[in-house]
Short mmCIF file of C-alpha atoms in Angstrom, two decimals:
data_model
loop_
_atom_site.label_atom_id
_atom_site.label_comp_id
_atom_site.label_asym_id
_atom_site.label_seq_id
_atom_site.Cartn_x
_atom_site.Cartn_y
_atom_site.Cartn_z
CA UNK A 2 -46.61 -121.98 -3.96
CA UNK A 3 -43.87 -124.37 -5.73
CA UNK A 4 -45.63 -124.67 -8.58
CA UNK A 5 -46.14 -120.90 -9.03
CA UNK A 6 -42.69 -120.89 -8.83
CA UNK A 7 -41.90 -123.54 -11.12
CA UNK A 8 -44.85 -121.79 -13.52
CA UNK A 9 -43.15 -118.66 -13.54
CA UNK A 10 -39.68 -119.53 -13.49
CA UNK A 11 -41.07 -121.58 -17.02
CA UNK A 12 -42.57 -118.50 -18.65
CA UNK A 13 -39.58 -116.71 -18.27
CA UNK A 14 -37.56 -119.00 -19.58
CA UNK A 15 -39.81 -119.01 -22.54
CA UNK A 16 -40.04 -115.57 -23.06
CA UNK A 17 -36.19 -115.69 -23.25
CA UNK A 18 -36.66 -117.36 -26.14
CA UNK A 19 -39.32 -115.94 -27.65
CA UNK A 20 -39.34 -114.83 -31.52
CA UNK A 21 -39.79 -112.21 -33.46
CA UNK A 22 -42.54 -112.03 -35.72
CA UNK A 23 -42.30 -110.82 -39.35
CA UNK A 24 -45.15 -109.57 -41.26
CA UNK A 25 -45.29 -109.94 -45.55
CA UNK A 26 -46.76 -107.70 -47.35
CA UNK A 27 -48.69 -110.76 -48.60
CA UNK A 28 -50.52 -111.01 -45.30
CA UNK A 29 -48.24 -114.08 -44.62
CA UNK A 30 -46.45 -113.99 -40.83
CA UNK A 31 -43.66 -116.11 -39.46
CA UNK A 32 -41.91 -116.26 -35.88
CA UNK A 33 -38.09 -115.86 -36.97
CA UNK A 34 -34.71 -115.60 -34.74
CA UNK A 35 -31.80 -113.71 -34.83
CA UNK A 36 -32.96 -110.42 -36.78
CA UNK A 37 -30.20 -108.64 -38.81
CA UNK A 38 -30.40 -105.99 -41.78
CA UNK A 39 -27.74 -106.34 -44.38
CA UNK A 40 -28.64 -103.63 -47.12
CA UNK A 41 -31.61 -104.72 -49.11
CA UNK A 42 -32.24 -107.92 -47.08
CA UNK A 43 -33.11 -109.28 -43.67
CA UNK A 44 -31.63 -111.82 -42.49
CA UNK A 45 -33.04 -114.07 -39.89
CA UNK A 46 -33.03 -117.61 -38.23
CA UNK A 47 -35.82 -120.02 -38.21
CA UNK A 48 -33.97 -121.26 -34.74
CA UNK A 49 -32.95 -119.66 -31.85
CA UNK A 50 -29.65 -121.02 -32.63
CA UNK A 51 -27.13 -118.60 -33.93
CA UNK A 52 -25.43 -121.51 -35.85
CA UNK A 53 -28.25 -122.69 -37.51
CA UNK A 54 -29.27 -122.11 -41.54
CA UNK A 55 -29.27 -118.41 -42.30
CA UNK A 56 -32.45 -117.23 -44.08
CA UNK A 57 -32.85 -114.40 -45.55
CA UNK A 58 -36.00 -112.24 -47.56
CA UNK A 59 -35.72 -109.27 -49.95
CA UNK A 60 -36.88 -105.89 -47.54
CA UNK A 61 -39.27 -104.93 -50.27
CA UNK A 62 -41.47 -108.06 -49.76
CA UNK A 63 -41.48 -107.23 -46.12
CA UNK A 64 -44.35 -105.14 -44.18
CA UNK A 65 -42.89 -105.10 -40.63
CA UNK A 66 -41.11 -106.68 -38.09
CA UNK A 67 -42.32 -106.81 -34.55
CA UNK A 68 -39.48 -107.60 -32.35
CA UNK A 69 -39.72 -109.84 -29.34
CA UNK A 70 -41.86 -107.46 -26.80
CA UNK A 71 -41.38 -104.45 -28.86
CA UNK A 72 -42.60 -101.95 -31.11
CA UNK A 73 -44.18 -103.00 -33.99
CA UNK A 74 -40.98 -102.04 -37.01
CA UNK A 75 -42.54 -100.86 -40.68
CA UNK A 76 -39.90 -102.27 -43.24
CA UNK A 77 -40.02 -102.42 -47.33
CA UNK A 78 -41.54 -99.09 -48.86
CA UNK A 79 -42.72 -97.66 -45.26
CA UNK A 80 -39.84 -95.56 -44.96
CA UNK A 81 -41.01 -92.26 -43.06
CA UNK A 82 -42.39 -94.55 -40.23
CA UNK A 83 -39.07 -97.44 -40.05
CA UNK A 84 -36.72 -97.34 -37.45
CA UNK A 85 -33.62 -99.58 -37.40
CA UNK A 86 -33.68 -102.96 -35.56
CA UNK A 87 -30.90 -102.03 -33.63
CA UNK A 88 -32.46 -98.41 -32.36
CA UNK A 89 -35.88 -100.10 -31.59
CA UNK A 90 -34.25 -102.95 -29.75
CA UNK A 91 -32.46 -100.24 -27.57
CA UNK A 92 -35.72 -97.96 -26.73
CA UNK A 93 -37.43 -101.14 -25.98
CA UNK A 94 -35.10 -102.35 -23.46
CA UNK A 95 -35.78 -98.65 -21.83
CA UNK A 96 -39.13 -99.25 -22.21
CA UNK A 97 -40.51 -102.38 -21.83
CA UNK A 98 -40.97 -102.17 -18.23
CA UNK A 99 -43.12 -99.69 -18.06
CA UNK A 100 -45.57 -101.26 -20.90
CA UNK A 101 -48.66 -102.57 -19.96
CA UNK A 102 -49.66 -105.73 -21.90
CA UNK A 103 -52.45 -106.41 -24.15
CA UNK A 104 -55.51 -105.30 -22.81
CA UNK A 105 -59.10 -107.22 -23.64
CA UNK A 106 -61.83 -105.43 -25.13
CA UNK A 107 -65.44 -106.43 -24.19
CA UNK A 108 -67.21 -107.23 -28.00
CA UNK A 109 -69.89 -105.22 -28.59
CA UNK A 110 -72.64 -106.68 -31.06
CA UNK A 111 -73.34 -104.49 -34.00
CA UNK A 112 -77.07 -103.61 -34.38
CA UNK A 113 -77.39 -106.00 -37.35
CA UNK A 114 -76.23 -109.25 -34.72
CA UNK A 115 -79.93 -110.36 -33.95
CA UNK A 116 -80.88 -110.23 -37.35
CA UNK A 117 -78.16 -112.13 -38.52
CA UNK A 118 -78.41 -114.97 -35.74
CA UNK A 119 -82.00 -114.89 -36.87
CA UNK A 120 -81.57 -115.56 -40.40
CA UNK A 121 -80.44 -119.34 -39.52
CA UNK A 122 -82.60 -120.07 -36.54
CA UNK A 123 -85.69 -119.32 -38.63
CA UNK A 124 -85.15 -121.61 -41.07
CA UNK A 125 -87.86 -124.43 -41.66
CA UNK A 126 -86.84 -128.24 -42.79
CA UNK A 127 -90.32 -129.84 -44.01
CA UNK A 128 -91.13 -132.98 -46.27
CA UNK A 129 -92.19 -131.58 -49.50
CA UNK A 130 -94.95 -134.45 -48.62
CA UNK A 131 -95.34 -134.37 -44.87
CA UNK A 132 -96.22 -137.72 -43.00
CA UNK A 133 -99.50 -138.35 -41.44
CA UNK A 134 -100.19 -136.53 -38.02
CA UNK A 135 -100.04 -139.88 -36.01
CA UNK A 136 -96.31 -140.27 -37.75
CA UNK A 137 -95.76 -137.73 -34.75
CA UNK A 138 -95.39 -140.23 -31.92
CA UNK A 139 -93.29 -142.89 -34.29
CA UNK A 140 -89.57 -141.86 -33.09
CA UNK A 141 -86.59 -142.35 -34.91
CA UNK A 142 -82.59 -143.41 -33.88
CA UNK A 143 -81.53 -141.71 -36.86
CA UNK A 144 -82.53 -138.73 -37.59
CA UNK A 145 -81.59 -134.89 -39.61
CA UNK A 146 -80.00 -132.95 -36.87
CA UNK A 147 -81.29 -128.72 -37.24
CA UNK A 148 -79.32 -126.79 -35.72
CA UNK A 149 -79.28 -122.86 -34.46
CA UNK A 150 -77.00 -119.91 -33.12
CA UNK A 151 -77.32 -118.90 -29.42
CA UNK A 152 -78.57 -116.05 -28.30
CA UNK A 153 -75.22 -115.43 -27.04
CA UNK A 154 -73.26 -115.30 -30.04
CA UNK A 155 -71.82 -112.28 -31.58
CA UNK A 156 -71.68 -112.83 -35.68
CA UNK A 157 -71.15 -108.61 -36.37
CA UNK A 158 -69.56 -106.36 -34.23
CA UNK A 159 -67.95 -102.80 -35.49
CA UNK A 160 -64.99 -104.70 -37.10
CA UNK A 161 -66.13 -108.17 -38.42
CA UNK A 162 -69.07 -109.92 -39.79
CA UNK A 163 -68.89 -113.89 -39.20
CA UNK A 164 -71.17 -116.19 -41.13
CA UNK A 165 -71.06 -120.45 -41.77
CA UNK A 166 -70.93 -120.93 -44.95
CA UNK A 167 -72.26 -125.07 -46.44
CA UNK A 168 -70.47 -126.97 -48.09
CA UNK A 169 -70.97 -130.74 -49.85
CA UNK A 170 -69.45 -133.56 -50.46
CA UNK A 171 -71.23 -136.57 -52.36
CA UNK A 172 -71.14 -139.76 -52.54
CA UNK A 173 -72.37 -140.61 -56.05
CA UNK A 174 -72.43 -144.63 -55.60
CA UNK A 175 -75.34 -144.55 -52.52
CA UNK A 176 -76.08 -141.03 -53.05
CA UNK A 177 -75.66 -139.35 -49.75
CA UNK A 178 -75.17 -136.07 -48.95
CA UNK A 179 -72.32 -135.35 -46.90
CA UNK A 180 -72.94 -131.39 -45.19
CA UNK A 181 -69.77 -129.34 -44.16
CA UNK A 182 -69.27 -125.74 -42.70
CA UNK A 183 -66.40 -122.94 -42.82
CA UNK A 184 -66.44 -120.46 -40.58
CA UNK A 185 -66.21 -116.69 -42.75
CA UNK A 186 -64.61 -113.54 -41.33
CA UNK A 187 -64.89 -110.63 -43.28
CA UNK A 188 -63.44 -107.74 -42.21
CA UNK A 189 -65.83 -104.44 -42.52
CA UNK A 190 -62.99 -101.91 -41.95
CA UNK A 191 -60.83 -99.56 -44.30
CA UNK A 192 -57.74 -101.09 -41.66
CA UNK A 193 -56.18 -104.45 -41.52
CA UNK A 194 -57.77 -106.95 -38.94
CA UNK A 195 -55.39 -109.76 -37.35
CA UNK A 196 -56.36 -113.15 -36.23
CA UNK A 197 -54.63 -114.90 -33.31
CA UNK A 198 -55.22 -118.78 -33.72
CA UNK A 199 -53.61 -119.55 -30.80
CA UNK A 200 -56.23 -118.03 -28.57
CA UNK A 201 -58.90 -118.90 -30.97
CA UNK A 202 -60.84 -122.20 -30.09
CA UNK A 203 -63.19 -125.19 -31.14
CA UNK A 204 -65.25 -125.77 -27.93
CA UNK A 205 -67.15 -129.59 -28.35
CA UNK A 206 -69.43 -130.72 -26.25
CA UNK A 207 -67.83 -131.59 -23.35
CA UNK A 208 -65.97 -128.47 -23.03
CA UNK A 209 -62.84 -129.24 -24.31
CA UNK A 210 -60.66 -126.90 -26.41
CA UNK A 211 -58.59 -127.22 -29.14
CA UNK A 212 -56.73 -124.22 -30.85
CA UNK A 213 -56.82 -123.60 -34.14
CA UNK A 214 -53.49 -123.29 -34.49
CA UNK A 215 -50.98 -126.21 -33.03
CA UNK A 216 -47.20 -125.52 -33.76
CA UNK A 217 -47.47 -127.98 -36.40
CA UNK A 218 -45.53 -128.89 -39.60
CA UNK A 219 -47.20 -130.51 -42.56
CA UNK A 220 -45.17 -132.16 -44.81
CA UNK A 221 -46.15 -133.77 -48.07
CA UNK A 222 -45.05 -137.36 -48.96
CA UNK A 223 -44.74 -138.48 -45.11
CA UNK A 224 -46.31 -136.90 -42.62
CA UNK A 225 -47.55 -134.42 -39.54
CA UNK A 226 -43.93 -133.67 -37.57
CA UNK A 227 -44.87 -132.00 -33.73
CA UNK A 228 -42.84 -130.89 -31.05
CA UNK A 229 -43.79 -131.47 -27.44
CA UNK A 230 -45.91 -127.85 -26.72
CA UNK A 231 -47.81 -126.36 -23.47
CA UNK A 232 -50.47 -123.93 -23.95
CA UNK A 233 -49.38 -121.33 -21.41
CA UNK A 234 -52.42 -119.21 -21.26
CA UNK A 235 -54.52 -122.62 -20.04
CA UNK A 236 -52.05 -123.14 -17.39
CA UNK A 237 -51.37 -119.40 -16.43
CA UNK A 238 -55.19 -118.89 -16.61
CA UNK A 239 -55.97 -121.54 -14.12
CA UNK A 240 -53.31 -120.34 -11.83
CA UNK A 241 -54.43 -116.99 -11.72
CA UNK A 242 -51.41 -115.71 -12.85
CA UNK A 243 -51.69 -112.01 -14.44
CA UNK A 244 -50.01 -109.15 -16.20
CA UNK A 245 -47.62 -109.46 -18.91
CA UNK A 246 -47.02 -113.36 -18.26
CA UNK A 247 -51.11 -113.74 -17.76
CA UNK A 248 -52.19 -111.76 -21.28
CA UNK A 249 -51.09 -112.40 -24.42
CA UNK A 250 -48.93 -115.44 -22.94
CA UNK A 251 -52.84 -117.04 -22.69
CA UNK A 252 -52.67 -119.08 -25.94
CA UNK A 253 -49.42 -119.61 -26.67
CA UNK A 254 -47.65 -123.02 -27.54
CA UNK A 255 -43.91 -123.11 -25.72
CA UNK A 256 -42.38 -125.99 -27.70
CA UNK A 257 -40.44 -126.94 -31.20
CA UNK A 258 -40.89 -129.50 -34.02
CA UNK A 259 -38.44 -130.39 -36.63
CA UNK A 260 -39.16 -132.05 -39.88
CA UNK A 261 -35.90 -133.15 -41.78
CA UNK A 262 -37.21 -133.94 -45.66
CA UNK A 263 -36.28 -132.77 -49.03
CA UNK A 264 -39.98 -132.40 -49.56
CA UNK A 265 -42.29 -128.98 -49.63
CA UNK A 266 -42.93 -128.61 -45.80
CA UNK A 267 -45.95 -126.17 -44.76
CA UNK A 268 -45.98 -124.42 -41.66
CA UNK A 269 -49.12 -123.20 -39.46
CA UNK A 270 -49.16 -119.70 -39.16
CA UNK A 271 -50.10 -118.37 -36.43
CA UNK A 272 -51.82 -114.63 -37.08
CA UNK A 273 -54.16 -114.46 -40.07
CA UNK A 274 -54.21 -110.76 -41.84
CA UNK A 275 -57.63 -110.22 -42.82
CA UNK A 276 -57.19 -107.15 -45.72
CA UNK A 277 -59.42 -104.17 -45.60
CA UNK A 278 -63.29 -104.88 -46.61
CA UNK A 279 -62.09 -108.52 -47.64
CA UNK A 280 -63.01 -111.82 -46.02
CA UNK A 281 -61.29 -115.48 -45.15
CA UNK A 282 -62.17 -118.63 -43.90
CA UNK A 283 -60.59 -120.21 -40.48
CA UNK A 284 -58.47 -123.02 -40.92
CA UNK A 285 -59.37 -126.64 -41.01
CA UNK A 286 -58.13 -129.24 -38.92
CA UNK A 287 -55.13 -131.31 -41.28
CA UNK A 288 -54.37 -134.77 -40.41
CA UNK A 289 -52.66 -137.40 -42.68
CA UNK A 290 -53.79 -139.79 -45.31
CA UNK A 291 -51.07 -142.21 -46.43
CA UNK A 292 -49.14 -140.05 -47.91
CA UNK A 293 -51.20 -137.17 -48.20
CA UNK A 294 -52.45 -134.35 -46.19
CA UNK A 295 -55.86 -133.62 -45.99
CA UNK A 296 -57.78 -130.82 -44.35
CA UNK A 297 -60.48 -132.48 -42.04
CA UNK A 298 -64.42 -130.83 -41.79
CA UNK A 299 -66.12 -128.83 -39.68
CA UNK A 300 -69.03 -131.41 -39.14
CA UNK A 301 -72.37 -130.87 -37.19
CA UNK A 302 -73.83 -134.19 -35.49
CA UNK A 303 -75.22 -136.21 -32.45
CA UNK A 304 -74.46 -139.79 -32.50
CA UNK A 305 -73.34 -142.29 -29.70
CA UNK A 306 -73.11 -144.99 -31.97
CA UNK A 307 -69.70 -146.08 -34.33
CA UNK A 308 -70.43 -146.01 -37.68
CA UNK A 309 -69.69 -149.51 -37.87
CA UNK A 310 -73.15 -149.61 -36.31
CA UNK A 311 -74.81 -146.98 -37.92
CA UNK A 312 -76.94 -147.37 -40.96
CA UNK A 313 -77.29 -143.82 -41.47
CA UNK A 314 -73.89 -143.49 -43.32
CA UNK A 315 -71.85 -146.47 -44.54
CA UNK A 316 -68.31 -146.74 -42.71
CA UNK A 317 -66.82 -148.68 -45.70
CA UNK A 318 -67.89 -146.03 -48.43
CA UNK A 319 -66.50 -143.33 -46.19
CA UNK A 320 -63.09 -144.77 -45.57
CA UNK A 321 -62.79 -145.87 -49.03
CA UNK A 322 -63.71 -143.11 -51.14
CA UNK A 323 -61.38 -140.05 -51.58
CA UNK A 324 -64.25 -137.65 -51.53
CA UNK A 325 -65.54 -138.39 -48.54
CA UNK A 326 -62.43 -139.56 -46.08
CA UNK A 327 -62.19 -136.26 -44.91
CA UNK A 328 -66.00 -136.45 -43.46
CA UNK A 329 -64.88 -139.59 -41.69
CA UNK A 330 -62.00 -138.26 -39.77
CA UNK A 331 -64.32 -135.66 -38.92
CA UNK A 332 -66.93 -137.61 -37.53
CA UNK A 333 -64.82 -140.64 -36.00
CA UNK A 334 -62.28 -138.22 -34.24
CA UNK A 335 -61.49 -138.36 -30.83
CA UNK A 336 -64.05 -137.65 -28.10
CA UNK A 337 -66.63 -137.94 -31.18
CA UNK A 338 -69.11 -139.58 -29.21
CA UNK A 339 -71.84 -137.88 -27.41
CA UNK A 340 -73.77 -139.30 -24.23
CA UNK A 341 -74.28 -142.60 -23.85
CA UNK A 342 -77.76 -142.17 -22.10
CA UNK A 343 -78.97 -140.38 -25.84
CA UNK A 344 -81.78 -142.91 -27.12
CA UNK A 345 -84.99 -142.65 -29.28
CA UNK A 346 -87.01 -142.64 -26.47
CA UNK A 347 -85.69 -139.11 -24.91
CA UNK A 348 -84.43 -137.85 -28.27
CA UNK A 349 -88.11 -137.92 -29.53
CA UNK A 350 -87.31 -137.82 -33.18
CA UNK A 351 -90.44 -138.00 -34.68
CA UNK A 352 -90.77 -139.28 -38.43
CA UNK A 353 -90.91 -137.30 -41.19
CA UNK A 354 -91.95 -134.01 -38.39
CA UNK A 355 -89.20 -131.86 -36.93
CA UNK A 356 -89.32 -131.66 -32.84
CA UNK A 357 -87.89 -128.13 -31.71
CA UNK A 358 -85.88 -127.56 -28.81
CA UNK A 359 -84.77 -124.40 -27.09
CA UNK A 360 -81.34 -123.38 -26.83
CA UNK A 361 -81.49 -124.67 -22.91
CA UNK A 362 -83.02 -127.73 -23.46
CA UNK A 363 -81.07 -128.48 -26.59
CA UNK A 364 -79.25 -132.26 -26.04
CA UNK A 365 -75.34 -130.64 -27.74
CA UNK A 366 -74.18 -127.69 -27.52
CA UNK A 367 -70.55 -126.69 -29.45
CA UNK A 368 -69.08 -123.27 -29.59
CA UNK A 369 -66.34 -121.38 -31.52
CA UNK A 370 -64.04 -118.49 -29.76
CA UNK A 371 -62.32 -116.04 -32.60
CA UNK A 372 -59.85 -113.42 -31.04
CA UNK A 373 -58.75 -110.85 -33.22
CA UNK A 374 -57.04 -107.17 -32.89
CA UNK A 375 -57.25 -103.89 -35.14
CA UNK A 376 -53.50 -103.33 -33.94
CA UNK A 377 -50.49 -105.79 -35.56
CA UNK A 378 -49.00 -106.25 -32.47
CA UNK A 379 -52.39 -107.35 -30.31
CA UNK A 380 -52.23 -103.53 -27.93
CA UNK A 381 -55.84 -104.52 -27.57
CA UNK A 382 -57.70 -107.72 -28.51
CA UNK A 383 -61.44 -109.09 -28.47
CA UNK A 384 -62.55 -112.70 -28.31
CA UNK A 385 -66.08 -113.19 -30.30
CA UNK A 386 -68.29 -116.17 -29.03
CA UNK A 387 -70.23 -118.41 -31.45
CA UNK A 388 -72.44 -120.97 -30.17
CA UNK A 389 -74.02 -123.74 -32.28
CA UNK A 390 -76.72 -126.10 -30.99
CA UNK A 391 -79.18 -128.29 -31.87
CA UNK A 392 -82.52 -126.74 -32.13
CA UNK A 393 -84.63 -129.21 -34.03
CA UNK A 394 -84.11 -133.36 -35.07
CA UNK A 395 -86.56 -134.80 -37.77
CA UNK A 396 -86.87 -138.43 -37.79
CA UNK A 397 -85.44 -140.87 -41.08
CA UNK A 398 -86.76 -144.09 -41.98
CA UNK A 399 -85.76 -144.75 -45.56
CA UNK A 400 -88.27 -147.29 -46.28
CA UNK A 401 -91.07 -144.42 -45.58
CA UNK A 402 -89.77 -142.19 -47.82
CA UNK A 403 -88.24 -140.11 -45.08
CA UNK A 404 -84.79 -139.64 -45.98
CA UNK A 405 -81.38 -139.79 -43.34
CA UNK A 406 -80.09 -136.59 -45.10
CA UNK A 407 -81.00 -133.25 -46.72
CA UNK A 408 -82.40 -135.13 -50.13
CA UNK A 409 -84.22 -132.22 -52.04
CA UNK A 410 -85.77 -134.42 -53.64
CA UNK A 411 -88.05 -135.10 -50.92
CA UNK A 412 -86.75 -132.34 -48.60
CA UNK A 413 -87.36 -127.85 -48.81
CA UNK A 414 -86.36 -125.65 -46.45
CA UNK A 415 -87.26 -121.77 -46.20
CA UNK A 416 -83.56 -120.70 -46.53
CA UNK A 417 -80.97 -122.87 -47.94
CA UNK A 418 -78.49 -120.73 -47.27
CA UNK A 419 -78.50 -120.18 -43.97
CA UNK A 420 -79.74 -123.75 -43.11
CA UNK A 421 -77.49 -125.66 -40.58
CA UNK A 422 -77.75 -129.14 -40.62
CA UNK A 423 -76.29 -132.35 -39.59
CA UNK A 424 -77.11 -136.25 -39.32
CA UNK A 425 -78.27 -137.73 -35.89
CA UNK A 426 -78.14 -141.64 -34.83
CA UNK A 427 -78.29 -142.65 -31.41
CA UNK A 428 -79.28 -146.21 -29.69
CA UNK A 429 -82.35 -147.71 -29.81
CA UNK A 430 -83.18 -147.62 -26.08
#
């Protein structure tokens, strides 16, 4: 009971505090304080400090304002639907407690969603030479991971189509072929769709979370600058706390950084505008490089080895080369390493052949949670589920002509488009 107390007493205090969120016409947002009009401009704080630097943005570049627990405000050229700051701010103190908050909408699969999670689970890898049949009972510790979309997943509903799209990186002095993915929204609708990255996820393995967005300033020439933050919808979640402090408070980051440079600084945003019948990708993970900052891969592996250890990829190429730094980081991040119990004996990679498994038998399983509204200011929101595993492994063993990565030189597969794959190395025994 104290710590419900202590939880709640918390949330309010943070919802004191919260901001208000301005929308450009750009599809750009930012959580601003202290909200005045003065003529042509608005004038705002990036602080909840009264004293701090005054800001301020022509009302022409402006789409709306939504004020903190209010009514979403239409500003610049939407004239015969704006209301002043100060008369919104008045009807939503009248209001407020009778508003319910956002409410979740189940996602309902469009009648295309099979098809499309079929288009990359029925993809073939083969040798363009395939191996002799005994080759089948030669395993492999390294192996091309193949990997699927559960049955589960949800990549078209009425609103949004989602699709992986491949990327490469090279490395032109051993060349290896480095495979990357971005996640693709489009939006299918003649309407605006908004993004929430605080209650959107990366799921690994082990079932740990990380949000794509983290209350985090980049700034080039130094470095990452982060406050201390506390996802409140993790803790409110697991407390069982509901209603307005239990909805759209799930997701959010209660906290402050500060970054003092005369350098560009770039801020995570933390709603994405997705404009009508056009598409983006989700944001990367950003870490820093010297003095550089450097948007880290989506990567798809198994390994329980360092790479220090593992001949599939060399660890002094990747940290040295520009190109390629970014796949390391990726792939040597924390909680990188799968189960220690993986080994060539229960992997059953066989050489040069792929071994399929089922989404239920499959040895990693990741998954990606998008939330995203039709409404600006989240009335109703739906959280899509996309789950990746591994379906298939094909053994490598360079000296046998059976390459550690997708080398078309030896390598076809039915669909390169929709083919997901990764790199696999796991212990001996």
């Amino acid at each position: 009971m104290k710590s419900f107390i202590i939880l709640t007493l918390s949330l309010f205090t943070f919802f004191q505090l919260s901001a208000d969120l301005i929308v450009f016409k750009d599809g750009r947002t930012q959580e601003i304080y202290n909200v005045e009009e003065s003529g042509k401009w608005i004038l705002y704080t990036l602080s909840p400090d009264p004293d701090s630097e005054l800001k301020r943005v022509e009302a022409e570049s402006v789409f709306a304002i939504k004020p903190e627990n209010g009514e979403m405000i239409m500003v610049g050229n939407n004239d015969s639907q704006s209301k002043s700051l100060d008369t919104t701010r008045k009807t939503d103190a009248v209001n407020n407690s009778e508003k319910e908050g956002p409410k979740y909408m189940e996602p309902n699969p469009a009648s295309d969603n099979s098809q499309k999670i079929a288009a990359y689970n029925n993809v073939e890898l083969r040798l363009k030479k395939p191996k002799k049949e005994n080759d089948k009972t030669k395993y492999c510790s390294d192996f091309i991971s193949i990997w699927g979309i559960g049955e589960n997943s949800i990549l078209s509903d009425e609103n949004i189509d989602i699709s992986l799209e491949a990327f490469e990186v090279g490395n032109a002095r051993n060349w290896t072929i480095y495979p990357y993915y971005k996640i693709k929204i489009t939006n299918k609708t003649i309407n605006p769709v908004y993004i929430d990255l605080a209650n959107s996820f990366r799921v690994n393995a082990n079932g740990i979370s990380t949000p794509y967005f983290t209350n985090s300033v980049y700034t080039e020439g130094t470095s990452k600058s982060k406050g201390s933050s506390m996802n409140l919808g993790a803790v409110a979640g697991a407390m069982g706390v509901g209603g307005a402090i239990g909805t759209l408070a799930s997701g959010i980051n209660v906290g402050k950084g500060s970054t003092k440079s005369a350098s560009i600084s770039t801020e995570e945003q933390r709603f994405l505008m997705i404009p009508p019948m056009a598409a983006i990708y989700m944001p990367p993970i950003k870490f820093s490089e010297g003095d550089k900052i450097i948007d880290e891969f989506e990567v798809l592996y198994l390994r329980n080895k360092t790479l220090s250890s593992n001949p599939l990829t060399s660890e002094g190429d990747l940290r040295r080369f520009d190109e390629v730094k970014p796949y390391f980081h990726a792939v040597e991040s924390s909680g990188g390493l799968d189960k220690a119990s993986f080994n060539k004996d229960n992997i059953q990679a066989p050489m040069g052949w792929v071994k399929d498994f089922s989404e239920e038998e499959s040895p990693k399983t990741i998954s990606r949670l998008i939330t995203y509204s039709t409404s600006p200011d989240f009335e109703t929101y739906t959280t899509i589920p996309i789950i990746l595993y591994i379906r298939g492994v094909m053994g490598s063993n360079e000296r046998y002509n059976v390459p550690k990565f997708y080398d078309r030189t030896h390598l076809e597969s039915s669909d390169d488009a929709h083919l997901l794959w990764g790199f696999g190395s796991v212990k001996k025994n």
